[in-house]
Coordinates of C-alpha atoms and ligand atoms in Angstrom, one line a residue:
X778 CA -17.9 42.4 19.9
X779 CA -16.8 38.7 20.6
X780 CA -16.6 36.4 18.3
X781 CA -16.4 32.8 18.9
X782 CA -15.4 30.2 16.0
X783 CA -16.2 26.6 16.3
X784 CA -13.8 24.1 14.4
X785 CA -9.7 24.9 14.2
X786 CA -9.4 23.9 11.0
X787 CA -7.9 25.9 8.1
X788 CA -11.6 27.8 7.7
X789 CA -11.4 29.1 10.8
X790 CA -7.9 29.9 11.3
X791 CA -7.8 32.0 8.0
X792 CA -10.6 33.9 9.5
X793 CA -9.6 34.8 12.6
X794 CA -6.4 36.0 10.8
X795 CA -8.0 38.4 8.7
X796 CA -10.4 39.6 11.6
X797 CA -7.5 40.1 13.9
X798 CA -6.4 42.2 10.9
X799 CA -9.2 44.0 10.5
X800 CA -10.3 44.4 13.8
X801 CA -6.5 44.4 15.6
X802 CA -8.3 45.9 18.9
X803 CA -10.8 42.8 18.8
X804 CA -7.8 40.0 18.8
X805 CA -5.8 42.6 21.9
X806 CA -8.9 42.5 23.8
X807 CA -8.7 38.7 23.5
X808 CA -12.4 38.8 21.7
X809 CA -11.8 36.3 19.4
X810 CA -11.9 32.9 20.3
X811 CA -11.5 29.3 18.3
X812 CA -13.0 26.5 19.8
X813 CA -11.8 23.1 19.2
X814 CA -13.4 19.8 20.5
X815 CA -10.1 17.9 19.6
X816 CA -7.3 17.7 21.7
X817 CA -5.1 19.6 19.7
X818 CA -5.7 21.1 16.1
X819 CA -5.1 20.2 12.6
X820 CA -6.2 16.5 13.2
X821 CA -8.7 17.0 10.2
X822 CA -8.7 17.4 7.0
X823 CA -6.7 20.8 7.2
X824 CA -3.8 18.9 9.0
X825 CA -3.7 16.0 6.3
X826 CA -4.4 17.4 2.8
X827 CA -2.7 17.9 -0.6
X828 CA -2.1 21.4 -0.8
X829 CA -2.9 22.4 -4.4
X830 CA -4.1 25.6 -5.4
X831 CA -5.9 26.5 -8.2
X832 CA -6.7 29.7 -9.6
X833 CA -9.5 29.4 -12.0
X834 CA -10.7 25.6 -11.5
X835 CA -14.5 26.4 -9.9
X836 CA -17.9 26.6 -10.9
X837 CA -19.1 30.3 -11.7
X838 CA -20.6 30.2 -8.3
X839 CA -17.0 29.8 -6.6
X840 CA -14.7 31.4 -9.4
X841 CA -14.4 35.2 -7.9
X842 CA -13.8 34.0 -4.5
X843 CA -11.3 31.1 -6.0
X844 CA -9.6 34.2 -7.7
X845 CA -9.2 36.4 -5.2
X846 CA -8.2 33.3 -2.7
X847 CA -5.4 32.8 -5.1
X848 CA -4.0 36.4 -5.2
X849 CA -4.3 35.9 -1.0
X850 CA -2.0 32.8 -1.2
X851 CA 0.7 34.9 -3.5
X852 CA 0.4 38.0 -1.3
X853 CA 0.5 36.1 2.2
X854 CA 3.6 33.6 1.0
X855 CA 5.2 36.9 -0.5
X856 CA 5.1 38.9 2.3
X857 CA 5.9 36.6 5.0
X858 CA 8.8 34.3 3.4
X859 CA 5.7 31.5 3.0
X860 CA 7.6 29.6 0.3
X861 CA 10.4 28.5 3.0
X862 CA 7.9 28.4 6.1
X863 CA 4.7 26.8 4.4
X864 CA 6.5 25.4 1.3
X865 CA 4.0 27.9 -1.2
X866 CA 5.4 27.5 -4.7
X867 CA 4.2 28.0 -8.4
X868 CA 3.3 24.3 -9.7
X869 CA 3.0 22.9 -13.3
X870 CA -0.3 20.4 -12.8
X871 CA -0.1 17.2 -15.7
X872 CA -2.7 14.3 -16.1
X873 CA -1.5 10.8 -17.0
X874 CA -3.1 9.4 -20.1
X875 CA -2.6 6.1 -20.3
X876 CA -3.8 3.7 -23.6
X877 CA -5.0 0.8 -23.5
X878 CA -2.7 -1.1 -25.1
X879 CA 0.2 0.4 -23.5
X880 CA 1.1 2.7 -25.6
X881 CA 1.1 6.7 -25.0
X882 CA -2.2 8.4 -26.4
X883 CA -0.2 11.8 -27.6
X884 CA 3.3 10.4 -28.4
X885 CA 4.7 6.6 -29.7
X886 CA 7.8 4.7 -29.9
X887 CA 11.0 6.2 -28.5
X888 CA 9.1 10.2 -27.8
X889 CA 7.6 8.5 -25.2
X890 CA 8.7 10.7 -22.1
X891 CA 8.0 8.1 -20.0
X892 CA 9.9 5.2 -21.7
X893 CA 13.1 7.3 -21.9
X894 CA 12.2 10.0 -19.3
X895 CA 13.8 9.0 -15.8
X896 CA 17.5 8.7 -17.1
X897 CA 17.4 11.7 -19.3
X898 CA 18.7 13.7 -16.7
X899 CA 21.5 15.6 -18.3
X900 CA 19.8 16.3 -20.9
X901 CA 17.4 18.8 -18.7
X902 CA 16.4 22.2 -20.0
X903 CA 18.3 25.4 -18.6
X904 CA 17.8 25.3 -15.4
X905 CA 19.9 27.5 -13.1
X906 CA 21.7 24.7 -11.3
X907 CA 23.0 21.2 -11.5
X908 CA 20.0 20.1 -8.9
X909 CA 17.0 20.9 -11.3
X910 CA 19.0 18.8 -13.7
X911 CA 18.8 15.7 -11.5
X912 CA 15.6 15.6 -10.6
X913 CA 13.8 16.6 -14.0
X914 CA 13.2 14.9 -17.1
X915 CA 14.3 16.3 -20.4
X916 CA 10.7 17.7 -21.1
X917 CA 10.8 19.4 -17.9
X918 CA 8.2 16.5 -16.2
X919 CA 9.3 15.8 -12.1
X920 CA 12.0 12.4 -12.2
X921 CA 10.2 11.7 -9.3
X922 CA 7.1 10.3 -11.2
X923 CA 7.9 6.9 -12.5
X924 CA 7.4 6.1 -15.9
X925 CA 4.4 4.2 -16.6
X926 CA 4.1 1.7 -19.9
X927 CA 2.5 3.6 -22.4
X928 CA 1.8 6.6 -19.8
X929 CA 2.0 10.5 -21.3
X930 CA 2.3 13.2 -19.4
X931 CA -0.2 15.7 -20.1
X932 CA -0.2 19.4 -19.2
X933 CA -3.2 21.0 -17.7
X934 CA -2.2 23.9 -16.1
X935 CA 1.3 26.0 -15.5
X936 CA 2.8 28.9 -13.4
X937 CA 0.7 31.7 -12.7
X938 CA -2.6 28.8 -12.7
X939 CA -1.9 26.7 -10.3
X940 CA 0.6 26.7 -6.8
X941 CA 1.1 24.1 -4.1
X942 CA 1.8 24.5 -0.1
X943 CA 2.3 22.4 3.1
X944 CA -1.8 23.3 4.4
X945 CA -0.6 21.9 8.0
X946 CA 2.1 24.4 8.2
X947 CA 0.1 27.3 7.0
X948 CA -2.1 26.6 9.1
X949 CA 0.0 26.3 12.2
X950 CA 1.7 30.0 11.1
X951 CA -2.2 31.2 10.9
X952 CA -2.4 30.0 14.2
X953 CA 0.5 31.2 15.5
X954 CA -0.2 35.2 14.4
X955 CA -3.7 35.2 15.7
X956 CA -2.8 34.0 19.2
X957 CA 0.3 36.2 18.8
X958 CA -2.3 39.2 17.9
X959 CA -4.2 38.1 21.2
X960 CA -7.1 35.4 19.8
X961 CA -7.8 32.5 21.8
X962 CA -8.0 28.4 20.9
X963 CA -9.4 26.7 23.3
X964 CA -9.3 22.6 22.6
X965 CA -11.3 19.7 24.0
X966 CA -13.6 22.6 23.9
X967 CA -17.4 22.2 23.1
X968 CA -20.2 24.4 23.0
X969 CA -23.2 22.9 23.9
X970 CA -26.3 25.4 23.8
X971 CA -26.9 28.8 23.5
X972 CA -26.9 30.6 26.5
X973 CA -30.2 33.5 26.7
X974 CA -30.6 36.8 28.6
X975 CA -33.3 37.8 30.9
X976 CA -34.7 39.6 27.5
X977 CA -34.5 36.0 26.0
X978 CA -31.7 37.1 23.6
X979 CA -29.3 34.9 22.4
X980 CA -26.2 36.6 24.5
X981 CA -23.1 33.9 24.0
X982 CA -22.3 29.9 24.2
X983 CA -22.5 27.4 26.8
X984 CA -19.3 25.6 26.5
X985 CA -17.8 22.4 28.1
X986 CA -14.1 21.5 28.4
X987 CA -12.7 18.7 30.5
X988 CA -15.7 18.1 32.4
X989 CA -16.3 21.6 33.4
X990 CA -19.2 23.8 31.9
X991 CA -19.3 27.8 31.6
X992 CA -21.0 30.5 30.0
X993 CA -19.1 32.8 27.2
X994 CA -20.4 35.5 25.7
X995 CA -20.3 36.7 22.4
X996 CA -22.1 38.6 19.6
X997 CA -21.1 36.3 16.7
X998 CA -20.7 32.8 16.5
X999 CA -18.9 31.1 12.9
X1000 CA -19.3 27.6 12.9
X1001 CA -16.7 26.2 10.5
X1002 CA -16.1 23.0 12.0
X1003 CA -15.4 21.2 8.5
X1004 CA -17.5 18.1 8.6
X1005 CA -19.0 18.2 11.7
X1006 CA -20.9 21.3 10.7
X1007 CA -24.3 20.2 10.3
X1008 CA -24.0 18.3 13.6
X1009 CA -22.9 21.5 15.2
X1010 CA -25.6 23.7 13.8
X1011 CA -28.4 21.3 14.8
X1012 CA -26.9 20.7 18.4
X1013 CA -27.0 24.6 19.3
X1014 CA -30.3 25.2 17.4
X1015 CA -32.3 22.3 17.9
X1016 CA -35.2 23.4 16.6
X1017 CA -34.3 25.1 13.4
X1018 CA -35.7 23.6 10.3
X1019 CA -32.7 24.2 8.2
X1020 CA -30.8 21.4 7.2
X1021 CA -27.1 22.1 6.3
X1022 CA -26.3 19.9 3.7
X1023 CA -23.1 19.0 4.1
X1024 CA -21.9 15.1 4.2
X1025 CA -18.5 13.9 5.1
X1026 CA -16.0 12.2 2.7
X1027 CA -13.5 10.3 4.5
X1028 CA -9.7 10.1 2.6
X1029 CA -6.5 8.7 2.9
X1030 CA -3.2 10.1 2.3
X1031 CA 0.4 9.3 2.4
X1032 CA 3.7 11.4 2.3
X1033 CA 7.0 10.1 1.2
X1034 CA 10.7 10.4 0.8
X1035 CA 12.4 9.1 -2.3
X1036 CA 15.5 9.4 -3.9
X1037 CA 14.5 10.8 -7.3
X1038 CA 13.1 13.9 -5.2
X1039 CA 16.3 14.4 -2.7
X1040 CA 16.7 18.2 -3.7
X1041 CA 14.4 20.9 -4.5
X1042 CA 13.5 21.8 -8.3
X1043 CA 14.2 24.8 -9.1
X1044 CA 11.9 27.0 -11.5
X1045 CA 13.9 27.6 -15.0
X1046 CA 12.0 31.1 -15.5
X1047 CA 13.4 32.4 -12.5
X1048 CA 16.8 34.1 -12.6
X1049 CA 19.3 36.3 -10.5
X1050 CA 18.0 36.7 -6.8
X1051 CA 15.4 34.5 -7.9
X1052 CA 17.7 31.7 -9.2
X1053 CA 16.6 29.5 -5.9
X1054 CA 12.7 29.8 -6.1
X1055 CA 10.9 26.3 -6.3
X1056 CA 8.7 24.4 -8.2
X1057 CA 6.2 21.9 -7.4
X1058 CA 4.5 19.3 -9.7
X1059 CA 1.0 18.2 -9.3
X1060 CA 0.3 14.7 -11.3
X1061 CA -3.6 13.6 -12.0
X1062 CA -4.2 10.0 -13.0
X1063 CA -7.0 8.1 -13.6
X1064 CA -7.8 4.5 -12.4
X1065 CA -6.0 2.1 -14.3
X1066 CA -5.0 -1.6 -14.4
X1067 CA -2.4 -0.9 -11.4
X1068 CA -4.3 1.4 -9.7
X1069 CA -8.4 1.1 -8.9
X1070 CA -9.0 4.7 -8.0
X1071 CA -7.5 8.3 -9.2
X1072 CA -4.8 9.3 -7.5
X1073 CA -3.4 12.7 -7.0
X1074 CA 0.9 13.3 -6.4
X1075 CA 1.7 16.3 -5.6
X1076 CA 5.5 17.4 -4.7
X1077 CA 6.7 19.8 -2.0
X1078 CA 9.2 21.1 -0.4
X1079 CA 8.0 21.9 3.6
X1080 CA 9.9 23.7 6.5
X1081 CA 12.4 21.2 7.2
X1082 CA 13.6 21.3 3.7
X1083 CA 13.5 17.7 2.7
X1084 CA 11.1 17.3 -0.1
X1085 CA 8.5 15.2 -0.3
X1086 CA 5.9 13.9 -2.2
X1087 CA 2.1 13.8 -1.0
X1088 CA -0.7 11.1 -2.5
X1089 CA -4.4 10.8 -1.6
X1090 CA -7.3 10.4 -3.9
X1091 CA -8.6 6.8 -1.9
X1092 CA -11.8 8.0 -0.8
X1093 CA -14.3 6.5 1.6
X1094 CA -18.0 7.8 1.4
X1095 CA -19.3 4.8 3.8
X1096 CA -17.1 5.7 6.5
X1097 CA -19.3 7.0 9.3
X1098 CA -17.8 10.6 11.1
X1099 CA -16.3 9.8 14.8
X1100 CA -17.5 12.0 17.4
X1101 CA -14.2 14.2 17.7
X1102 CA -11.1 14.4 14.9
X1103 CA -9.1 12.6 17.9
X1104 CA -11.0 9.3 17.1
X1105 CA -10.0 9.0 13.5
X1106 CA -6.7 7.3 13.5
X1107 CA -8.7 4.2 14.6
X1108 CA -11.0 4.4 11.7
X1109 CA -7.8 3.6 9.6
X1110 CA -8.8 0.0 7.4
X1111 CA -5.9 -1.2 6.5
X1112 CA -6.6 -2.6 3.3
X1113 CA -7.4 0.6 2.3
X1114 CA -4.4 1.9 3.5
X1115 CA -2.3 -0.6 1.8
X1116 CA -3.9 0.0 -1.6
X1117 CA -2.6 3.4 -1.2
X1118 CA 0.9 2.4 -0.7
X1119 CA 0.6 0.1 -3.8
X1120 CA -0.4 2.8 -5.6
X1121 CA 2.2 4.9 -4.7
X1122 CA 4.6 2.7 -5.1
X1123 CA 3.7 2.3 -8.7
X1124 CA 4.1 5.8 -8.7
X1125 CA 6.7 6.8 -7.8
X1126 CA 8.8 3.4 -6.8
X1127 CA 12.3 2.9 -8.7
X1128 CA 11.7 1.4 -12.2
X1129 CA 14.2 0.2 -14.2
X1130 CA 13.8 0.8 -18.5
X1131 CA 11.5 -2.2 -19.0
X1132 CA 10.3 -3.0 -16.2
X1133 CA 6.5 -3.3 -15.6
X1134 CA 6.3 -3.6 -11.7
X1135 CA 8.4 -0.3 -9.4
X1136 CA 10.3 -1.2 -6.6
X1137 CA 9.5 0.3 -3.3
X1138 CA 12.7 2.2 -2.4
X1139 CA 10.5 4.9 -0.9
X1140 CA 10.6 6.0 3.1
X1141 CA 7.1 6.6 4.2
X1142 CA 7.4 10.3 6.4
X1143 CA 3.3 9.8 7.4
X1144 CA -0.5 8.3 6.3
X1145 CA -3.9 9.3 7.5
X1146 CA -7.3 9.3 7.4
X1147 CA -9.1 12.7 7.5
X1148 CA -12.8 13.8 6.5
X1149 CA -13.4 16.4 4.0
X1150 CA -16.9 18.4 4.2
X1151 CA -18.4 17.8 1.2
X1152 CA -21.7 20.2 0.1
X1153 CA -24.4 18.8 -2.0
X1154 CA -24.2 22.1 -4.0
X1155 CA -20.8 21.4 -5.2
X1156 CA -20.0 25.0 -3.8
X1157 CA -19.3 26.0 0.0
X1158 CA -21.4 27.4 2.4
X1159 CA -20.7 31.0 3.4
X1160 CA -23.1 33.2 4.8
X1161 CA -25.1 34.7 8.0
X1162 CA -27.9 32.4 8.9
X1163 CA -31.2 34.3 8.6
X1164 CA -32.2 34.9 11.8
X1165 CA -35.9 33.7 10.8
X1166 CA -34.3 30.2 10.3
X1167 CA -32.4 29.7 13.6
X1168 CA -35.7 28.1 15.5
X1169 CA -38.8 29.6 17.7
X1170 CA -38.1 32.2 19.7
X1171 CA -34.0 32.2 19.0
X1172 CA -33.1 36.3 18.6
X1173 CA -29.4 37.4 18.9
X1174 CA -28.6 40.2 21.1
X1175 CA -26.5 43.1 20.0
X1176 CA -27.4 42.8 16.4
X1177 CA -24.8 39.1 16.2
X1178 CA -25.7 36.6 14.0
X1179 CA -24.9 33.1 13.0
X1180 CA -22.3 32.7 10.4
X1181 CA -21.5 29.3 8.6
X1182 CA -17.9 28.6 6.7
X1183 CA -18.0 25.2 5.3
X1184 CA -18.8 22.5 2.8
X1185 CA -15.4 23.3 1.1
X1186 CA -15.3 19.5 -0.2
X1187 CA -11.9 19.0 -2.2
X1188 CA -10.7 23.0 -2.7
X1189 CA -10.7 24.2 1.2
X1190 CA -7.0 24.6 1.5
X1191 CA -7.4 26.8 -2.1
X1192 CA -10.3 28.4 -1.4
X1193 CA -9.5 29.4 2.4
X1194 CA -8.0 32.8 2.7
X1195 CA -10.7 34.1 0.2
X1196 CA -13.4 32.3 2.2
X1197 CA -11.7 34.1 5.8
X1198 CA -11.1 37.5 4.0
X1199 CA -14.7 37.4 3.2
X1200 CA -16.1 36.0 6.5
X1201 CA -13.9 38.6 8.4
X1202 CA -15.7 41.3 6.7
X1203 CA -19.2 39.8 7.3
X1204 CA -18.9 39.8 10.8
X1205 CA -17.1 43.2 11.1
X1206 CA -20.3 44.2 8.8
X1207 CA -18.6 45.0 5.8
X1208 CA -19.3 44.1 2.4
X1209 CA -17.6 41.1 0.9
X1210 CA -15.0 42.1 -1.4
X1211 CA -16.1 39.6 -3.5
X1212 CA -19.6 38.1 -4.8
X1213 CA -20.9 35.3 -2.6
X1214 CA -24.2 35.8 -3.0
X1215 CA -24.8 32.1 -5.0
X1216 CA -22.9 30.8 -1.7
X1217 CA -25.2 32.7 1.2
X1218 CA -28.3 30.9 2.7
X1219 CA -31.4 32.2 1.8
Ligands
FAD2105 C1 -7.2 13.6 1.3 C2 -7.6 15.0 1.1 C3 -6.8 15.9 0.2 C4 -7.2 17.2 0.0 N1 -6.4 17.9 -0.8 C5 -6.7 19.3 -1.0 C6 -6.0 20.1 -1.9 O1 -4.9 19.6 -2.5 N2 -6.4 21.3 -2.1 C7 -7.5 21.9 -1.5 O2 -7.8 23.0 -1.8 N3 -8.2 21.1 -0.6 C8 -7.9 19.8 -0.4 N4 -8.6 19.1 0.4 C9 -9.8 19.6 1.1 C10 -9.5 20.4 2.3 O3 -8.6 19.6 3.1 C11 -10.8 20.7 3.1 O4 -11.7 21.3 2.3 C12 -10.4 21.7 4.3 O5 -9.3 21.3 5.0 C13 -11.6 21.9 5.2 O6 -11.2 22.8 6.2 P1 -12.2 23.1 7.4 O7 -11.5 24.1 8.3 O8 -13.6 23.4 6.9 O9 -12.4 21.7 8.1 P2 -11.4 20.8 9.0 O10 -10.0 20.9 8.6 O11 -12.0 19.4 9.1 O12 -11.5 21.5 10.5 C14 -12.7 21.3 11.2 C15 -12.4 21.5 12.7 O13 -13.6 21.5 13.4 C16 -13.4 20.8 14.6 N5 -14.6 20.3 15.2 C17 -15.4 19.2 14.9 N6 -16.5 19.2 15.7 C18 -16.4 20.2 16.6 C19 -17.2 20.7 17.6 N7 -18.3 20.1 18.0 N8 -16.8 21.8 18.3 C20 -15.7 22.5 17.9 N9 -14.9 22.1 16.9 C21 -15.2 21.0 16.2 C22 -12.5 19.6 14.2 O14 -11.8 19.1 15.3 C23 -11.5 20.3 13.2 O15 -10.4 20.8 13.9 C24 -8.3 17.7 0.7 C25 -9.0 16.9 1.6 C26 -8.7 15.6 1.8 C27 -9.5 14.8 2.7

């Protein structure tokens, strides 16, 4: 019962995970395979996103899967010490407000967090340890955030609503259990047709890697290659009329290192052996005078322990998709890159009482460029592919199918252990645990 998955990305991974946990014999008999036409994996959209999680944030079409996908994260980051490995921690999510005259839209005068916040440090609620103190703000906000004139800090969602994770580092601990369980990745990999029978059944792939071409056979075939999907799908069924509508959106992000975030934060509600659990901040802003776009902030503590804070929100729906992930670093404009940085900078840069304009004092860890698969539904793509739809005269052998994973857009990391619990049990011919049936192709 082979099962090959095209694209490495976090879609794929999580569902070779839960296959190789549902069907332990199928990843031992090395019958589940993840193809990747990059050179190595995560150099999409997987290896360079924010990781926030949401619980309840999706359309009615998404919200059972987004539920139980948030349960997954808990369980997964519970049970295998994921808050040290993959940095997976509760998170407090606030929007800025900012008015237009520069002053705070929900507080004025000297309440304004943000005018006194940064050096209120001792004045921190009770947190367990003299750390949290440093690095919060009286009212709890992150002393990382700097304070903006007239800015108030607005909160959206709390514990037990929202978390946060390094999605690169999950991913490579997905990846690292399913080959350890037997799957195979196989990079600068592509799979170029189907390969037929002598009944004329579709019986596997015709890959090519490094020049070479083969034939592997399979009864299932996911593709879940992020924004290259549709490409993908038309490639091995030429002559299908189904159009998977799916567009790329190309974004920037940016990690950094600053002094206001030089320890973890702790979370106050936790106590005893729990004294030392984390908490992340996510921070929403809208476009404003120093900034033309919205950018996200969201803080994190990953696997080397030295926190961090991760920005994106610079988006790029112009940018055409390269042929592999490889290619994309040289996409980078650096204009675009730079306004980023600014924005950052404004951020989270030092900033005296006063002061208008932050200083940069921040070390920059990494920036990229990645595309995010974006559906024209608004919801993803996860489903069989009727068979009726694959092209003339396309039949799968041994009652396989098509599957698709994708079109995630801006919640794939949240959404992706849901989305591979679900897939795993659609091509082990279960029943989804969950209702997808507003995300299936008809
Ligand atoms: C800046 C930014 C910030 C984000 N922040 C968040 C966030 O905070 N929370 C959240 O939930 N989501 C976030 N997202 C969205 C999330 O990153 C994506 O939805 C998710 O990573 C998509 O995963 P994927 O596996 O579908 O695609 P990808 O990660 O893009 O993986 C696709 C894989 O397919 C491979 N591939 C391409 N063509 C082929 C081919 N022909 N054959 C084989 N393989 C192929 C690629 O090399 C790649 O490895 C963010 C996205 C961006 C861009």
């Amino acid at each position: 019962m082979t099962t090959i998955i095209i694209g490495g990305g976090i879609i794929g991974l999580s569902t070779a995970y839960y296959l190789s946990l549902l069907e332990p014999e199928l990843a031992a008999n090395h019958q589940i395979h993840i193809v990747d036409s990059a050179s190595d994996l995560l150099l999409s959209a997987s290896g360079y996103a924010g990781g926030f999680l949401a619980k309840d944030w999706f359309n009615p079409s998404v919200s059972s899967l987004g539920a139980l996908s948030f349960r997954l994260h808990k369980e997964l980051a519970e049970a295998n010490d994921g808050s040290k490995k993959w940095s997976y921690m509760p998170s407090i999510a606030y929007s800025l407000a900012i008015d237009a005259r520069g002053v705070s839209s929900s507080q004025s005068g000297s309440d304004d967090w943000l005018v006194e916040g940064n050096t209120r440090a001792g004045a921190a609620p009770t947190g367990d340890g003299a750390e949290r103190k440093e690095m919060v703000n009286a009212d709890g906000t992150p002393a990382w955030f700097t304070k903006q004139k007239g800015g108030t800090l607005e909160l959206i969602d709390g514990e037990g609503g929202c978390a946060q994770l390094e999605p690169k580092q999950l991913c490579q601990w997905l990846m690292e259990e399913c080959q350890n369980k037997g799957a195979k990745i196989h990079t600068n990999c592509f799979a170029t047709h189907i390969s037929k029978g002598e009944d004329g059944k579709v019986m596997g792939l015709k890959m090519k890697k490094d020049n070479e071409t083969y034939d592997k056979h399979c009864k299932n075939i996911l593709v879940a290659a992020g924004a290259w999907t549709p490409r993908v799908f038309s490639k091995l069924f030429p002559d299908s009329k189904l159009r998977i509508a799916i567009d790329p959106l190309a974004g920037y992000s940016i990690v950094v290192h600053s002094p206001r975030y030089s320890k973890p934060i702790l979370d106050p509600t936790r106590h005893g052996e729990h004294a030392s659990a984390g908490l992340s901040h996510a921070i929403y802003c809208a476009p404003t005078e120093k900034w033309a776009f919205a950018p996200e902030t969201f803080s994190r503590v990953p696997a080397d322990g030295k926190p961090e804070i991760w920005a994106g929100g610079l988006n790029d729906s112009a940018m055409q998709l390269p042929e592999t992930a490889d290619e994309t670093p040289a996409l980078i404009d650096k204009e675009k890159s730079e306004e980023l940085r600014s924005a950052m900078i404004a951020m989270t840069g030092l900033s005296h009482e006063g002061d208008d304009l932050a200083v940069d004092d921040l070390k920059i860890k990494r920036e990229g460029l990645c595309f995010r698969p974006v559906s024209r539904s608004g919801s993803p793509i996860i489903s069989k592919v009727p068979e009726s739809t694959l092209g003339r005269g396309i039949e799968m052998a041994d009652s396989g199918g098509v599957y698709i994973a994708s079109g995630h857009g801006p919640w794939g990391i949240s959404l992706s252990l849901g989305t591979g619990s679900v897939m795993a049990e659609m091509l082990t011919g279960r029943k989804p645990s969950v209702n997808i049936s507003r995300l299936m192709l008809k």
